[in-house]
mmCIF file with all atom_site columns, C-alpha atoms and ligand atoms in Angstrom:
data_model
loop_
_atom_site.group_PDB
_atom_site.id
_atom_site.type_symbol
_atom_site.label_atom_id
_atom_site.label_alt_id
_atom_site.label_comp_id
_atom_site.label_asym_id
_atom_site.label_entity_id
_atom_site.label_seq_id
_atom_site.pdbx_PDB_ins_code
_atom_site.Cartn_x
_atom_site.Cartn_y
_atom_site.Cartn_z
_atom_site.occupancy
_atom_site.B_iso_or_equiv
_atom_site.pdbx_formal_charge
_atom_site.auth_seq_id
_atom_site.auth_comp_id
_atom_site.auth_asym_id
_atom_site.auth_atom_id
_atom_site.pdbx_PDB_model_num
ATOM   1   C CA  . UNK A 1 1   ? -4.549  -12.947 -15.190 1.00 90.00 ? 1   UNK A CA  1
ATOM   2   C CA  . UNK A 1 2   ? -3.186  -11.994 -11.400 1.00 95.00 ? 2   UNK A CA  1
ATOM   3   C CA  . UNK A 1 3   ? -4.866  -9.625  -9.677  1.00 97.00 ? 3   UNK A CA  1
ATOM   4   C CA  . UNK A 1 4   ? -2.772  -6.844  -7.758  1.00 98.00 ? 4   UNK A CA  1
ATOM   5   C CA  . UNK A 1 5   ? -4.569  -4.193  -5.416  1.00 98.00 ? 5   UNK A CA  1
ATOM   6   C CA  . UNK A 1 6   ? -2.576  -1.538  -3.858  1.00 98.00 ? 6   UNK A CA  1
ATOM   7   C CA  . UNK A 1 7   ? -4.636  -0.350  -1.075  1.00 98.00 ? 7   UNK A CA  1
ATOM   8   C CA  . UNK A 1 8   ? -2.395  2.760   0.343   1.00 99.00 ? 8   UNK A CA  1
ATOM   9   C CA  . UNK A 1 9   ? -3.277  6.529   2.505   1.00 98.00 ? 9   UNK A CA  1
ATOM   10  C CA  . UNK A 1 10  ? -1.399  9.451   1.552   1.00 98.00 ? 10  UNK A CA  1
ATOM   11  C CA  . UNK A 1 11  ? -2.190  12.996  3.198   1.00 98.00 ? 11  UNK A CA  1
ATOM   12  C CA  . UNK A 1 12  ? -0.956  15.420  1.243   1.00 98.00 ? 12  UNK A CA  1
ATOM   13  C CA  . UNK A 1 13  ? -0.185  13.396  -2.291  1.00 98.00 ? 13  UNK A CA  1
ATOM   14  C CA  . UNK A 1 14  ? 3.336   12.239  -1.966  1.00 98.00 ? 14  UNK A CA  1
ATOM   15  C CA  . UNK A 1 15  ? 2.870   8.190   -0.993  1.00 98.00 ? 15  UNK A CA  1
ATOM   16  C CA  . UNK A 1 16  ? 0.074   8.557   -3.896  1.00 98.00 ? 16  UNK A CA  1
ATOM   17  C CA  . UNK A 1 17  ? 2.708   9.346   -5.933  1.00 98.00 ? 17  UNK A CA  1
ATOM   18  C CA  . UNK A 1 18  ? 4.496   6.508   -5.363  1.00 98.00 ? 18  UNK A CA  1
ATOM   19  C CA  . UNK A 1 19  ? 1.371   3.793   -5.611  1.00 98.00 ? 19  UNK A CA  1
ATOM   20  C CA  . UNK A 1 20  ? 1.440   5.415   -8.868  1.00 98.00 ? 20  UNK A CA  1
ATOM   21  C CA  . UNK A 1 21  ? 4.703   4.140   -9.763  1.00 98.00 ? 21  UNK A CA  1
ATOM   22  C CA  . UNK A 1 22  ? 3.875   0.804   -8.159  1.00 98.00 ? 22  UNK A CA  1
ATOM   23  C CA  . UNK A 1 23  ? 0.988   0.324   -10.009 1.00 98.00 ? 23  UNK A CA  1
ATOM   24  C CA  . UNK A 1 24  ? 2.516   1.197   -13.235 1.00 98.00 ? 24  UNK A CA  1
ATOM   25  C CA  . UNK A 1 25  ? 5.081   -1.598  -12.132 1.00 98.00 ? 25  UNK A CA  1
ATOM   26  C CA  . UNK A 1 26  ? 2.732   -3.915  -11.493 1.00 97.00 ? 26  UNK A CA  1
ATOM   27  C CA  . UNK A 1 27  ? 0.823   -3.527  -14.399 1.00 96.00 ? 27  UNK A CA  1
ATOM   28  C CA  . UNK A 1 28  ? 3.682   -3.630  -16.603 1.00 93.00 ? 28  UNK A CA  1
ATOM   29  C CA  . UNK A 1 29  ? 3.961   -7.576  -15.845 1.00 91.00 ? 29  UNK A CA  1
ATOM   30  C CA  . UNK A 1 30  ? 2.937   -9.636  -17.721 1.00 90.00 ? 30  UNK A CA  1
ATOM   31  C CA  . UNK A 1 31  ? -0.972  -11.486 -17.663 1.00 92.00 ? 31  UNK A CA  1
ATOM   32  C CA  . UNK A 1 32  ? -1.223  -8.807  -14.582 1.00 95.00 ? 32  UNK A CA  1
ATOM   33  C CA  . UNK A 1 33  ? -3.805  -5.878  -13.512 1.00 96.00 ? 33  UNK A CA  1
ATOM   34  C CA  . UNK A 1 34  ? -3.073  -3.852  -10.906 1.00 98.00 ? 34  UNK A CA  1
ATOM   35  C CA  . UNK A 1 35  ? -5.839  -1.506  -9.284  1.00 98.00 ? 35  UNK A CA  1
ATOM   36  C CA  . UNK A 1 36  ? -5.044  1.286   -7.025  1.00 98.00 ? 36  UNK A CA  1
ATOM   37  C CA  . UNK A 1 37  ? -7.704  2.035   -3.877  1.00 98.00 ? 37  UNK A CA  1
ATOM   38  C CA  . UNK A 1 38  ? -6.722  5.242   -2.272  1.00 98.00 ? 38  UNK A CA  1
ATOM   39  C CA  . UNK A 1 39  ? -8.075  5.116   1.387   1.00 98.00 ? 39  UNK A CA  1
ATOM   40  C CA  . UNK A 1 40  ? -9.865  8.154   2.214   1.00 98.00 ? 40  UNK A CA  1
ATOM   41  C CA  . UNK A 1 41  ? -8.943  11.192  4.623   1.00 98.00 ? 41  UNK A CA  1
ATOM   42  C CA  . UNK A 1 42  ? -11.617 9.189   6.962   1.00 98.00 ? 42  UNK A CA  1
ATOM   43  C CA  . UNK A 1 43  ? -9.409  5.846   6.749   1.00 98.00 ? 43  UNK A CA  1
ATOM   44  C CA  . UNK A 1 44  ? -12.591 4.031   4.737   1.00 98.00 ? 44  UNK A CA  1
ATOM   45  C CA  . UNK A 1 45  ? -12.689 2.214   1.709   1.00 98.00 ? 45  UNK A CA  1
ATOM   46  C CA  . UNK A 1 46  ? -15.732 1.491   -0.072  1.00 98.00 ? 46  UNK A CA  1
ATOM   47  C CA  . UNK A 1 47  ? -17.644 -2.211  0.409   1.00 98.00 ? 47  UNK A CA  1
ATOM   48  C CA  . UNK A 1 48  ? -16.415 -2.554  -3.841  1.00 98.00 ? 48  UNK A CA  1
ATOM   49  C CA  . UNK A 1 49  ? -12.706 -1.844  -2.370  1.00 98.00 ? 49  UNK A CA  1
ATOM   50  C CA  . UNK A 1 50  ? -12.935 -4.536  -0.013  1.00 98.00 ? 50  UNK A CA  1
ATOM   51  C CA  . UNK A 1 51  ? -14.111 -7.226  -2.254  1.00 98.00 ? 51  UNK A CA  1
ATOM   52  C CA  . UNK A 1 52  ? -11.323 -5.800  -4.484  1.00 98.00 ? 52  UNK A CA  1
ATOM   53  C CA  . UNK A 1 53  ? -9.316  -7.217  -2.013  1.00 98.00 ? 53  UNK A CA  1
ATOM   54  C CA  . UNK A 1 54  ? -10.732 -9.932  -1.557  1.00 98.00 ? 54  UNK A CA  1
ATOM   55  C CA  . UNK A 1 55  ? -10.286 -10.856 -4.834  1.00 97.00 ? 55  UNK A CA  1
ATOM   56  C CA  . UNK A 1 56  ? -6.877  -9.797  -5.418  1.00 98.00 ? 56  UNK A CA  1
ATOM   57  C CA  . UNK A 1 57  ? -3.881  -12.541 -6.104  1.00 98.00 ? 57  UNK A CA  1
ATOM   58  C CA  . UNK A 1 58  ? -1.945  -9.900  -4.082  1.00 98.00 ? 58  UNK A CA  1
ATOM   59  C CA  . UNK A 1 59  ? -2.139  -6.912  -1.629  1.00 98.00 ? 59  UNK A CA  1
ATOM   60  C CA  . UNK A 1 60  ? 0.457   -4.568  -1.854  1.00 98.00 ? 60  UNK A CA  1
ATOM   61  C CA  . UNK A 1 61  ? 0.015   -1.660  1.429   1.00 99.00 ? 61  UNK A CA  1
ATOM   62  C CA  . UNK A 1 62  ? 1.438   1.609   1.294   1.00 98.00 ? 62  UNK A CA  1
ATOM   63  C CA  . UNK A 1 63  ? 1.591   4.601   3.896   1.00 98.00 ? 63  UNK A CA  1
ATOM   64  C CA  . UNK A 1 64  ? 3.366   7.525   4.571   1.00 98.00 ? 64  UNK A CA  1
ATOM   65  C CA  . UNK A 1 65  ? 5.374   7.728   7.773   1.00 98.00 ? 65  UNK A CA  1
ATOM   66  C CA  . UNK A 1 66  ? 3.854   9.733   10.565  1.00 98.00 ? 66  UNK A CA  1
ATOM   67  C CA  . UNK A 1 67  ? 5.213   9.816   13.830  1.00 98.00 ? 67  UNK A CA  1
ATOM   68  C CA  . UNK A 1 68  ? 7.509   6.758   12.897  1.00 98.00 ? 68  UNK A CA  1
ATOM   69  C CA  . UNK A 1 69  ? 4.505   4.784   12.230  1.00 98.00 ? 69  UNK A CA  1
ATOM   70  C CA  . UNK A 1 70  ? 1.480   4.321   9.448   1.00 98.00 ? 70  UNK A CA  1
ATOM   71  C CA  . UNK A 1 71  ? -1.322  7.443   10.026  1.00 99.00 ? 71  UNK A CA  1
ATOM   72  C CA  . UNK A 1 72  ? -3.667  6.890   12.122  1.00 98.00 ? 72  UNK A CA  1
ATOM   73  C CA  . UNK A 1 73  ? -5.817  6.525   8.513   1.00 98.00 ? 73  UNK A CA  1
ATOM   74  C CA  . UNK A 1 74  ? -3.854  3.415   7.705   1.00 99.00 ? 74  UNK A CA  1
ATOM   75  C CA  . UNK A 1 75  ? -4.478  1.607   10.728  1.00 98.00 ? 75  UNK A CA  1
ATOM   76  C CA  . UNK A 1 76  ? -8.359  2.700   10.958  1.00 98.00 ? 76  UNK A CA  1
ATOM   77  C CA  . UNK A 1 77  ? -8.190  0.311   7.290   1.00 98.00 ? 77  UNK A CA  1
ATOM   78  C CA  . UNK A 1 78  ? -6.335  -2.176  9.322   1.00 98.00 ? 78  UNK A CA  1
ATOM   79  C CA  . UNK A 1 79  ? -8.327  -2.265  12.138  1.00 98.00 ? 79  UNK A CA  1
ATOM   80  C CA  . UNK A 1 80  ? -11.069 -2.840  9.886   1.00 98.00 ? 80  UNK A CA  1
ATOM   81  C CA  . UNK A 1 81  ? -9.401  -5.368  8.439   1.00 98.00 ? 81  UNK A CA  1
ATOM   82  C CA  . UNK A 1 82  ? -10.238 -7.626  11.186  1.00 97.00 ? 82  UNK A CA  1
ATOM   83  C CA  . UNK A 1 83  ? -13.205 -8.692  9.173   1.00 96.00 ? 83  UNK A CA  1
ATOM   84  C CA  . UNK A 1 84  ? -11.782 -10.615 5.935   1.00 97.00 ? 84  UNK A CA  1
ATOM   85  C CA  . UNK A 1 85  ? -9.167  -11.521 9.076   1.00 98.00 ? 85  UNK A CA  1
ATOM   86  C CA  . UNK A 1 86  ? -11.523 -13.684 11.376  1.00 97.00 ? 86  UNK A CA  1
ATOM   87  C CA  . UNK A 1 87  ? -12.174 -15.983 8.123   1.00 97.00 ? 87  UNK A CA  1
ATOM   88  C CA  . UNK A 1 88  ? -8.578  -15.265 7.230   1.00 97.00 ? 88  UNK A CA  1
ATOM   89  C CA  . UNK A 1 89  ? -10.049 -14.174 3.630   1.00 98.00 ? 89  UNK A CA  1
ATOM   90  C CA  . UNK A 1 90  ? -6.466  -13.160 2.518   1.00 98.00 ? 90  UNK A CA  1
ATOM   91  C CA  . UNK A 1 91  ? -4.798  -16.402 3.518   1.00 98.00 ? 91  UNK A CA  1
ATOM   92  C CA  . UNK A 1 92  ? -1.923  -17.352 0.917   1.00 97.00 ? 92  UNK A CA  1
ATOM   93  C CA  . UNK A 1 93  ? -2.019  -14.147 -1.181  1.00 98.00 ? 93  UNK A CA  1
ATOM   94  C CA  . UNK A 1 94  ? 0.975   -12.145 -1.776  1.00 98.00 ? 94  UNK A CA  1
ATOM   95  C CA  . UNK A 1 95  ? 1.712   -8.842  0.640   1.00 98.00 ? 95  UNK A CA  1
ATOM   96  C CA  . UNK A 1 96  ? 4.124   -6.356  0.192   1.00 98.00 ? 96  UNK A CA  1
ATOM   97  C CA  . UNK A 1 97  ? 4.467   -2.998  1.665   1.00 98.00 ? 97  UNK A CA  1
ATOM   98  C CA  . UNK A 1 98  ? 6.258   0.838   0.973   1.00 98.00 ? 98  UNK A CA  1
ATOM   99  C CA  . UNK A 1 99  ? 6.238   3.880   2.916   1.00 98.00 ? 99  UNK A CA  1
ATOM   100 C CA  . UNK A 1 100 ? 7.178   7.267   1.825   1.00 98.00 ? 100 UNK A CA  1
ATOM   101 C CA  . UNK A 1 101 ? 8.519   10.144  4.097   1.00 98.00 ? 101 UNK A CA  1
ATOM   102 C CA  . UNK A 1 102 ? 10.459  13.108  4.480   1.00 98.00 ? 102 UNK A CA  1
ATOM   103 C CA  . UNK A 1 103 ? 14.002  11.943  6.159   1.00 98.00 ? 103 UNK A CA  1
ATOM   104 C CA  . UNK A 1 104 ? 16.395  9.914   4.452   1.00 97.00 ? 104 UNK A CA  1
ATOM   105 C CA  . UNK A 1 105 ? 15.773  7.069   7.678   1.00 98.00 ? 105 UNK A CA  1
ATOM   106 C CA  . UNK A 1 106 ? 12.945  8.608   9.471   1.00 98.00 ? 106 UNK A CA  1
ATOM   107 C CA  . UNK A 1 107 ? 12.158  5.619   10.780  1.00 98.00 ? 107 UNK A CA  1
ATOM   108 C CA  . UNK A 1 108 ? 10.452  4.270   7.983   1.00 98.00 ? 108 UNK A CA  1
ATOM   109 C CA  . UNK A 1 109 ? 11.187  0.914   8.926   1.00 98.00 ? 109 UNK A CA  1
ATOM   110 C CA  . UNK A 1 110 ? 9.431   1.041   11.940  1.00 98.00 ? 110 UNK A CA  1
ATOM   111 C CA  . UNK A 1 111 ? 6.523   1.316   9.207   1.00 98.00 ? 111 UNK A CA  1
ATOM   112 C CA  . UNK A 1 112 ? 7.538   -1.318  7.637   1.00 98.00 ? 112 UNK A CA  1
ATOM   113 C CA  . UNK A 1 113 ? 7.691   -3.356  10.254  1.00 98.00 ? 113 UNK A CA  1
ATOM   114 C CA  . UNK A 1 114 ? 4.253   -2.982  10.959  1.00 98.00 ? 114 UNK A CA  1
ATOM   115 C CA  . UNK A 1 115 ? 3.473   -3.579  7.636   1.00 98.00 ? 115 UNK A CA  1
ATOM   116 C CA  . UNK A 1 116 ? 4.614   -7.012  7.800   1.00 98.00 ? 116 UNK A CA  1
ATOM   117 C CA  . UNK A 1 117 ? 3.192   -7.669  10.969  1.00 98.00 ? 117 UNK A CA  1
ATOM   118 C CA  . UNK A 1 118 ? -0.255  -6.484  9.516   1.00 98.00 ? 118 UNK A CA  1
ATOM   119 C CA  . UNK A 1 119 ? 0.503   -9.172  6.183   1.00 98.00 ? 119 UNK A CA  1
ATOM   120 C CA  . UNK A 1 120 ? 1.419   -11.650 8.794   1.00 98.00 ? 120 UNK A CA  1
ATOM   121 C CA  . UNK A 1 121 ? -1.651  -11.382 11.061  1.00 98.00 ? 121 UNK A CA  1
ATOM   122 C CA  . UNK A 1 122 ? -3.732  -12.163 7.555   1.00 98.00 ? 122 UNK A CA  1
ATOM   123 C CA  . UNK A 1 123 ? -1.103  -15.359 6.828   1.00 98.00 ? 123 UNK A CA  1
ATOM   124 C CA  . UNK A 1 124 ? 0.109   -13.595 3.518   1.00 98.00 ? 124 UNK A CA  1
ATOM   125 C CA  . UNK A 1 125 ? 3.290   -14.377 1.814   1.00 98.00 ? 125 UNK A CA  1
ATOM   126 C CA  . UNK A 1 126 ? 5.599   -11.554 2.310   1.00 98.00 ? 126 UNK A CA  1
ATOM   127 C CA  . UNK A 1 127 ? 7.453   -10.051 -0.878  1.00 98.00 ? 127 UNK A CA  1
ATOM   128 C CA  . UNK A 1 128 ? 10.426  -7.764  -0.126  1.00 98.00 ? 128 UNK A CA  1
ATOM   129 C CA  . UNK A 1 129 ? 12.377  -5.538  -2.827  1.00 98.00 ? 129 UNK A CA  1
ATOM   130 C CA  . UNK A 1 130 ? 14.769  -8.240  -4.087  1.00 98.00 ? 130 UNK A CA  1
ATOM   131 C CA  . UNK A 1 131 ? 16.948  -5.066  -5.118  1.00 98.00 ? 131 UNK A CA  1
ATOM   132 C CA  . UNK A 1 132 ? 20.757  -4.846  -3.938  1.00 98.00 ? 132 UNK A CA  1
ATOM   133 C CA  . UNK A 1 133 ? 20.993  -1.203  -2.409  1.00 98.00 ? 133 UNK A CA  1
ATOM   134 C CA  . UNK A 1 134 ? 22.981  1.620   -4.178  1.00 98.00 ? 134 UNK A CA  1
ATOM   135 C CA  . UNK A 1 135 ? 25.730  1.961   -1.530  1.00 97.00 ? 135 UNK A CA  1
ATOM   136 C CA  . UNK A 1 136 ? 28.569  2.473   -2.884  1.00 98.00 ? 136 UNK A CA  1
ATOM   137 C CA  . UNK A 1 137 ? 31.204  5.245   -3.194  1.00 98.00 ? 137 UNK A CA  1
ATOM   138 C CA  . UNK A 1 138 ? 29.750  6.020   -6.613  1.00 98.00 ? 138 UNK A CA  1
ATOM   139 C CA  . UNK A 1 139 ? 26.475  5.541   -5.491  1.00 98.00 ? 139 UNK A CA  1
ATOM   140 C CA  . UNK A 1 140 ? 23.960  8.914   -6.932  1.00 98.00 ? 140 UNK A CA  1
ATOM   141 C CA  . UNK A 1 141 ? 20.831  9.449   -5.150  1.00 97.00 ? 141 UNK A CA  1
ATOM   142 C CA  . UNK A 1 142 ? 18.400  8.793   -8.077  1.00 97.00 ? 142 UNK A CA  1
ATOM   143 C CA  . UNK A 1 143 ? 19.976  5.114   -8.221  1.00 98.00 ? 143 UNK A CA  1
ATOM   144 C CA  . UNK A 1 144 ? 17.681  2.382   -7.362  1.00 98.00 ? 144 UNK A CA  1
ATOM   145 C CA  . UNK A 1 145 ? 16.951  1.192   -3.965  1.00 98.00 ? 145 UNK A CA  1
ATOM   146 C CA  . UNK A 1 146 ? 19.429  4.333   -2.880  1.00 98.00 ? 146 UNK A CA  1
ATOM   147 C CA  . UNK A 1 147 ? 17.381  4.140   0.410   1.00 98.00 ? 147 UNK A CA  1
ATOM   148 C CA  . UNK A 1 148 ? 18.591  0.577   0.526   1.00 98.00 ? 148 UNK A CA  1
ATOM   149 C CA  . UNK A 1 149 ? 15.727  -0.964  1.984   1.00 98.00 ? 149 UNK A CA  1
ATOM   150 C CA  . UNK A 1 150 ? 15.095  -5.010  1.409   1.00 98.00 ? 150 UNK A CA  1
ATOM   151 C CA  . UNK A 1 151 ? 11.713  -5.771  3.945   1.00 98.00 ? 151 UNK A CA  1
ATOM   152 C CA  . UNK A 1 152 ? 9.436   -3.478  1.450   1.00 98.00 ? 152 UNK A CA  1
ATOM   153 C CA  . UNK A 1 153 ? 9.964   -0.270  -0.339  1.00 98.00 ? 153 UNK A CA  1
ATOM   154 C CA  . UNK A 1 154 ? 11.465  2.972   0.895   1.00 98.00 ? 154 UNK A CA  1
ATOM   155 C CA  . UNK A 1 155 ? 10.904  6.462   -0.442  1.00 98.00 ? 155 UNK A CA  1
ATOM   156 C CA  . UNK A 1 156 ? 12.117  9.756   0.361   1.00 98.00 ? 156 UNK A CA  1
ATOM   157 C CA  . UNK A 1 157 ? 10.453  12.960  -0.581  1.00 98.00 ? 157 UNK A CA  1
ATOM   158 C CA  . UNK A 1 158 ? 12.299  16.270  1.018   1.00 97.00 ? 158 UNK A CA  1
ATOM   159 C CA  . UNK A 1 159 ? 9.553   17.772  3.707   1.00 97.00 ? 159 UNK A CA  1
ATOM   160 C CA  . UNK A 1 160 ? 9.712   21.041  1.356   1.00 98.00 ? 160 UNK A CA  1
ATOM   161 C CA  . UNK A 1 161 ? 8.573   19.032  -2.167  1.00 97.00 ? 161 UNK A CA  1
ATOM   162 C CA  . UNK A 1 162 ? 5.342   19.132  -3.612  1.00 98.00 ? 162 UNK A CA  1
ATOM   163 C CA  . UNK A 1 163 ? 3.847   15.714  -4.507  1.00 97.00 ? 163 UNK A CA  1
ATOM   164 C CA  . UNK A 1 164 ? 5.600   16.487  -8.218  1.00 96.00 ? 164 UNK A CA  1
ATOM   165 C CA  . UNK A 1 165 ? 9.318   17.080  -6.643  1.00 97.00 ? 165 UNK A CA  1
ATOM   166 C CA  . UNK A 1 166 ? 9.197   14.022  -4.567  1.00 94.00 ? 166 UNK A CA  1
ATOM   167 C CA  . UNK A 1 167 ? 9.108   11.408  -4.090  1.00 97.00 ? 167 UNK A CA  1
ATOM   168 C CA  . UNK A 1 168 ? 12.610  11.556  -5.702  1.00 96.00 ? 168 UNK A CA  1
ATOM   169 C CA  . UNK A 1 169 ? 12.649  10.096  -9.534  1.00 97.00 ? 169 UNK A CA  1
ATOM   170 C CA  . UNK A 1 170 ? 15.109  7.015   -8.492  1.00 98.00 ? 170 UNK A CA  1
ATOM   171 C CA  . UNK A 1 171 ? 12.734  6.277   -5.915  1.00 98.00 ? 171 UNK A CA  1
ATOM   172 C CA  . UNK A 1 172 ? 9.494   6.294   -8.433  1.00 98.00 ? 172 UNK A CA  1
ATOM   173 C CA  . UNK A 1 173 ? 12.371  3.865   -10.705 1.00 98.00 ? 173 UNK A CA  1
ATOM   174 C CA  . UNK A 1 174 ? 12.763  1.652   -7.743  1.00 98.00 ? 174 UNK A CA  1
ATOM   175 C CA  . UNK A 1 175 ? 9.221   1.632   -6.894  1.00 98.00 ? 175 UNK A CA  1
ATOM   176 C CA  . UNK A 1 176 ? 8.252   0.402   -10.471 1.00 98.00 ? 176 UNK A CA  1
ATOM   177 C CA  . UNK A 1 177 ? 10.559  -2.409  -9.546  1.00 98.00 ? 177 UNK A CA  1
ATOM   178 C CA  . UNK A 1 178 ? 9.111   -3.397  -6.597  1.00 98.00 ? 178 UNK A CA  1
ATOM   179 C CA  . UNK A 1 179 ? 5.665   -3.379  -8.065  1.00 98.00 ? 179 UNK A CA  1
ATOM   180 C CA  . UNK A 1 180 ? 6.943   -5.443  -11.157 1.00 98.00 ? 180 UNK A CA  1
ATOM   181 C CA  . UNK A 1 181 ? 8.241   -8.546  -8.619  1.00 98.00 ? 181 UNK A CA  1
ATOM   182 C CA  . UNK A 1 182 ? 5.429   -8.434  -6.649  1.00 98.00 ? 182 UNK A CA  1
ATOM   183 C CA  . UNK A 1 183 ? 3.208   -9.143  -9.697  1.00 97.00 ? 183 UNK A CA  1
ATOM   184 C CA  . UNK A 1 184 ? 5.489   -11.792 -11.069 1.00 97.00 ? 184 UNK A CA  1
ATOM   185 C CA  . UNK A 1 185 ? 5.662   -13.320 -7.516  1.00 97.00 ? 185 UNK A CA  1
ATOM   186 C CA  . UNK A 1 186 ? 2.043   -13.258 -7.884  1.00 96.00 ? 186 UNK A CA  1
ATOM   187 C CA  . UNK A 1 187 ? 1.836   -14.834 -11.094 1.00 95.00 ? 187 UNK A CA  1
ATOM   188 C CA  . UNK A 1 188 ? 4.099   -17.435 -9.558  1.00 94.00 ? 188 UNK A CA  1
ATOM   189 C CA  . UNK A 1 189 ? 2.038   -18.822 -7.024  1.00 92.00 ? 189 UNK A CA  1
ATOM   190 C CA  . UNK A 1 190 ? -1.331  -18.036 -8.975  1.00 85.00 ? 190 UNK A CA  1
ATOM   191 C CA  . UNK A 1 191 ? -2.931  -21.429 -8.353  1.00 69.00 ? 191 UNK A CA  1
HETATM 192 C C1  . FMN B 2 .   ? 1.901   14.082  11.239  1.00 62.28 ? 1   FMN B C1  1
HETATM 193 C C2  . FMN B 2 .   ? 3.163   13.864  10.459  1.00 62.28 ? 1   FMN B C2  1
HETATM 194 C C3  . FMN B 2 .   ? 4.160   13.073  10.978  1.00 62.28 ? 1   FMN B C3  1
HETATM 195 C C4  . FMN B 2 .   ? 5.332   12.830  10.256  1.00 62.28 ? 1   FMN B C4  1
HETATM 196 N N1  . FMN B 2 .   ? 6.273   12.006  10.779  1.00 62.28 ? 1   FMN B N1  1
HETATM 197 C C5  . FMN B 2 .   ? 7.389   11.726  10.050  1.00 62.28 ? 1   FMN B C5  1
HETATM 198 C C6  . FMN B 2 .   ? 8.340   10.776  10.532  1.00 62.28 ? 1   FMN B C6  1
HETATM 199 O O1  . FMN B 2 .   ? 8.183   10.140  11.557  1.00 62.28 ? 1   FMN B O1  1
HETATM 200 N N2  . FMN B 2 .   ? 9.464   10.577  9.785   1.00 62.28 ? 1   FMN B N2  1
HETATM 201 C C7  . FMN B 2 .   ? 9.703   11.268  8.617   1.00 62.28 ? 1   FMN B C7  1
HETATM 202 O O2  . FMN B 2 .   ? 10.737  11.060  8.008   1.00 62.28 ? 1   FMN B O2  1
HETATM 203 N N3  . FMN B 2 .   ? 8.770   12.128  8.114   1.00 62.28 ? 1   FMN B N3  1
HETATM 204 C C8  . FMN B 2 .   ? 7.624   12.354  8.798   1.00 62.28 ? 1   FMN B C8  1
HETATM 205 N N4  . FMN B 2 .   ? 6.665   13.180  8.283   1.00 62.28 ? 1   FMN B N4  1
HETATM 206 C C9  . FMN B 2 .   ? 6.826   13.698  6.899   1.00 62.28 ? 1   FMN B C9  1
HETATM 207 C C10 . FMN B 2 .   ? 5.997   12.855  5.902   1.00 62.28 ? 1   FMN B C10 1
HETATM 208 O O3  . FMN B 2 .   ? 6.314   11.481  6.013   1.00 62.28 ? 1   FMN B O3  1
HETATM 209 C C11 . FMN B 2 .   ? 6.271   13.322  4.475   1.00 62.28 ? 1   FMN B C11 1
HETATM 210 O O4  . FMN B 2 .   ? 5.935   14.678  4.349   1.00 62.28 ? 1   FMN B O4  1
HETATM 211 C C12 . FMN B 2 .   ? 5.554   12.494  3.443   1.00 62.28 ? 1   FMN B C12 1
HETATM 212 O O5  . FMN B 2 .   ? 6.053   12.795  2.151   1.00 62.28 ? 1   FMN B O5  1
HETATM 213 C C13 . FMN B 2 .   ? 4.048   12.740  3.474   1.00 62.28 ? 1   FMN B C13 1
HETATM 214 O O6  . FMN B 2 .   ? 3.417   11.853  2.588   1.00 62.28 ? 1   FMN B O6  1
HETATM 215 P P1  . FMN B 2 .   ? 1.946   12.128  2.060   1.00 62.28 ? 1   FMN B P1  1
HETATM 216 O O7  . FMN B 2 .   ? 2.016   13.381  1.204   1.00 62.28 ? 1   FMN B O7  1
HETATM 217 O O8  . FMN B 2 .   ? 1.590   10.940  1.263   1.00 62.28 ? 1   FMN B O8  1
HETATM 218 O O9  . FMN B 2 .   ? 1.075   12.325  3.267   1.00 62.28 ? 1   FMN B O9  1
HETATM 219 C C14 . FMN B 2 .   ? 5.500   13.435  8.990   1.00 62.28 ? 1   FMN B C14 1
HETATM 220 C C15 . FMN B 2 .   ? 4.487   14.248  8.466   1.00 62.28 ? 1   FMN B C15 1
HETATM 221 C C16 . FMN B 2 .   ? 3.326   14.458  9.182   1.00 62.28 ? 1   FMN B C16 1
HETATM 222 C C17 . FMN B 2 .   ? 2.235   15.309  8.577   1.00 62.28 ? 1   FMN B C17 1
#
């Protein structure tokens, strides 16, 4: 069985959303479980969360955009992170990362980017998308991977949505994707 946590922030219930639909990716793998920990409005996760992750085969981190970076909740839980990090605890497990916000770009790969650099920094195994963007002429917004984003998932939800208008529906489709080849990149290197 390969573990998958999703450890993720969301402020108002939009990137929660979409852990939702990774998780449901995820767990949709085969021989997988996938367990979502929400970090709180603090940027804390319980001492069970952290041996979650400790545990997991992989860590999949998700935050919304703010300010063309993670919030500042996000990167309290990174910061913290140095912990497992000194005995490099999550050495050789899978990462992957999303981000949610409300522009199409929005810089969201600016989040991404730290995302990576935060999987890095605990010697993970980065898994990107592995889905061909939706780019052409007869390209419809609810495709998958219509954001077109390879280094970790992209999701848009319009600043006006509530949590159940957006993230858009191709995006939750795309984000089950992502979460079902992260687990079955997990499953792959499961020792
Ligand atoms: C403080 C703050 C900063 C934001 N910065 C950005 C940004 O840089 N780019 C963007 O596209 N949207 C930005 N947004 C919009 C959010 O990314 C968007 O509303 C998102 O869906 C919120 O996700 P959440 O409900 O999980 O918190 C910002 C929102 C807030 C509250």
């Amino acid at each position: 069985m390969s573990k998958i946590a999703i450890v993720y922030h969301s402020g108002y219930g939009h990137t929660k959303k979409l852990a939702e639909a990774v998780q449901a990716g995820a767990a949709g793998a085969a021989g997988t479980s996938a367990e979502l920990i929400a970090i709180t409005a603090e940027g804390t996760i319980t001492d069970a969360e952290w041996a979650a992750l400790d545990a997991a085969d992989a860590i999949i981190f998700g935050s919304p955009t703010y300010m063309g970076t993670v919030s500042w909740q996000f990167k309290k839980f990174a910061d913290a992170s140095s912990k497992p990090w000194f005995s490099q605890k999550w050495k050789d497990k899978i990462g992957a990362g999303f981000t949610n916000s409300a522009t199409m770009n929005g810089d969201k790969l600016s989040t991404l980017h730290y995302l990576f650099t935060f999987g890095m920094q605990h010697s993970m195994i980065w898994v990107g998308t592995g889905l061909m963007p939706s780019n052409s002429k007869a390209a419809q917004r609810n495709d998958i991977n219509y954001v077109g984003s390879f280094s970790g998932l992209m999701a848009q939800s319009p600043s006006d949505s509530s949590p159940e208008e957006g993230p858009l529906p191709g995006d939750l489709e795309t984000a089950k994707l992502f979460g079902k080849r992260v687990a079955e990149t997990a499953a792959q290197f499961k020792k």
